[in-house]
CSV table of C-alpha atoms in Angstrom, one decimal:
chain,number,residue,atom,x,y,z
O,1162,MET,CA,50.7,80.3,181.1
O,1163,PRO,CA,52.5,77.8,179.4
O,1164,PRO,CA,55.1,78.3,176.3
O,1165,LEU,CA,53.8,78.1,173.0
O,1166,ALA,CA,57.0,77.2,171.3
O,1167,PRO,CA,56.5,73.1,171.6
O,1168,LEU,CA,53.1,73.6,170.9
O,1169,ARG,CA,53.2,75.6,167.2
O,1170,ALA,CA,56.3,73.3,166.3
O,1171,SER,CA,53.9,70.2,166.8
O,1172,LEU,CA,51.6,71.9,164.7
O,1173,ARG,CA,54.2,72.9,161.7
O,1174,THR,CA,54.9,69.3,161.1
O,1175,LEU,CA,51.8,68.0,161.5
O,1176,LYS,CA,49.6,70.4,158.5
O,1177,PRO,CA,52.7,69.6,155.6
O,1178,SER,CA,51.8,65.6,156.2
O,1179,THR,CA,48.2,66.2,155.5
O,1180,LYS,CA,49.0,67.8,152.8
O,1181,THR,CA,50.9,65.6,151.4
O,1182,ALA,CA,49.1,62.9,151.9
O,1183,SER,CA,46.3,64.4,149.2
O,1184,THR,CA,48.6,65.7,146.4
O,1185,PRO,CA,52.1,63.9,145.6
O,1186,ARG,CA,55.1,65.8,145.3
O,1187,ILE,CA,57.4,66.1,142.9
O,1188,THR,CA,61.0,66.4,143.7
O,1189,SER,CA,62.7,66.1,141.0
O,1190,THR,CA,64.5,69.7,140.1
O,1191,ARG,CA,66.1,68.5,136.8
O,1192,ALA,CA,65.3,70.0,133.9
O,1193,PHE,CA,63.6,68.8,131.4
O,1194,SER,CA,66.0,70.2,128.4
O,1195,ALA,CA,69.8,70.7,128.9
O,1196,THR,CA,70.2,73.7,127.0
O,1197,THR,CA,69.1,76.5,128.3
O,1198,THR,CA,66.2,78.2,127.3
O,1199,THR,CA,65.7,82.0,125.3
O,1200,ARG,CA,63.5,84.7,125.6
O,1201,ALA,CA,61.6,86.9,124.3
O,1202,ALA,CA,63.7,90.0,125.7
O,1203,ASP,CA,67.1,88.4,125.2
O,1204,HIS,CA,69.7,90.9,124.5
O,1205,ALA,CA,72.2,89.0,123.3
O,1206,HIS,CA,72.6,89.4,119.9
O,1207,GLU,CA,73.0,92.8,117.9
O,1208,ASP,CA,70.7,95.6,118.8
O,1209,HIS,CA,67.4,95.1,115.5
O,1210,TYR,CA,66.4,98.8,116.6
O,1211,ASP,CA,67.3,101.5,113.8
O,1212,PRO,CA,67.5,104.9,114.4
O,1213,PRO,CA,65.4,107.8,113.0
O,1214,SER,CA,67.5,109.4,110.5
O,1215,GLY,CA,64.4,110.9,109.1
O,1216,TRP,CA,64.7,109.6,105.6
O,1217,LEU,CA,61.3,107.6,104.1
O,1218,PHE,CA,62.0,104.1,105.2
O,1219,GLY,CA,65.9,104.9,105.6
O,1220,VAL,CA,66.9,106.0,102.1
O,1221,LYS,CA,67.9,109.3,101.7
O,1222,PRO,CA,66.7,111.8,98.1
O,1223,GLY,CA,68.2,110.4,95.3
O,1224,GLU,CA,69.4,107.3,96.0
O,1225,LYS,CA,67.6,104.0,94.5
O,1226,PRO,CA,67.1,101.5,96.9
O,1227,GLU,CA,68.5,97.7,96.4
O,1228,LYS,CA,65.6,95.0,95.9
O,1229,GLU,CA,65.2,92.2,98.1
O,1230,GLY,CA,64.8,88.7,97.1
O,1231,TRP,CA,61.1,88.0,97.8
O,1232,GLU,CA,60.2,91.5,95.8
O,1233,ASN,CA,59.7,90.3,92.3
O,1234,ALA,CA,58.3,87.0,93.6
O,1235,PHE,CA,55.8,89.1,95.0
O,1236,VAL,CA,55.1,91.8,92.5
O,1237,TYR,CA,55.1,89.3,89.7
O,1238,GLY,CA,52.3,86.8,91.9
O,1239,PHE,CA,50.2,89.8,93.2
O,1240,PHE,CA,49.5,91.4,90.2
O,1241,GLY,CA,49.0,88.3,87.7
O,1242,SER,CA,46.9,86.5,90.6
O,1243,LEU,CA,44.7,89.5,89.7
O,1244,ALA,CA,45.1,90.0,86.2
O,1245,LEU,CA,43.8,86.2,85.8
O,1246,GLY,CA,41.1,86.7,89.2
O,1247,VAL,CA,39.8,90.1,86.6
O,1248,VAL,CA,39.4,88.1,83.6
O,1249,GLY,CA,37.7,85.3,85.4
O,1250,TYR,CA,35.5,87.5,86.5
O,1251,ALA,CA,34.5,89.0,83.5
O,1252,PHE,CA,33.2,86.2,81.6
O,1253,LYS,CA,32.1,84.2,84.7
O,1254,PRO,CA,28.6,83.1,83.3
O,1255,ASP,CA,25.5,84.5,84.3
O,1256,THR,CA,23.8,82.6,86.8
O,1257,SER,CA,21.5,84.1,88.0
O,1258,ILE,CA,17.9,83.1,88.9
O,1259,GLN,CA,16.6,86.0,87.1
O,1260,THR,CA,18.2,85.2,83.7
O,1261,TRP,CA,16.8,81.5,84.1
O,1262,ALA,CA,13.5,83.0,84.5
O,1263,LEU,CA,13.4,84.8,81.6
O,1264,GLU,CA,14.6,81.6,79.5
O,1265,GLU,CA,12.2,79.6,80.9
O,1266,ALA,CA,9.1,82.2,81.0
O,1267,ARG,CA,10.5,82.7,76.7
O,1268,ARG,CA,10.7,79.2,75.6
O,1269,ARG,CA,7.5,77.9,77.5
O,1270,LEU,CA,5.9,80.8,75.2
O,1271,GLU,CA,7.7,79.4,72.5
O,1272,VAL,CA,5.9,75.8,73.2
O,1273,GLU,CA,2.9,77.3,74.0
O,1274,GLY,CA,3.1,79.2,70.8
O,1275,ILE,CA,2.6,83.1,72.4
O,1276,LEU,CA,6.0,84.1,71.0
O,1277,LYS,CA,7.4,83.6,68.2
O,1278,GLU,CA,11.3,81.5,68.1
O,1279,PRO,CA,14.3,84.3,66.9
O,1280,GLU,CA,15.7,84.0,63.4
O,1281,ASP,CA,19.7,84.9,64.4
O,1282,LYS,CA,19.8,82.2,67.0
């Protein structure tokens, strides 16, 4: 039985040559960007975890919490648009098909003389 090592070595050299002919190979290992990428789990910055203190929202009873800059704009914007929406909904025109049909039936009956016109128009 002849040694198989030369045969295996020749097969190893043949396999990559057949693959490289069908698929192009990129040999550049240069990074696309010169800066290093930061990952989501990168803990290089300060810790964002607040340990549990036992108080609701971290505010002790009797202390007044500090207002943040966005809170006033959010409150006035939210409740102002809510009030505007309620007023707009209260004064919206009635566009239902039932109302239109009732007015059309009254108009046709008035034209035919079956129903007399109301005096307080």
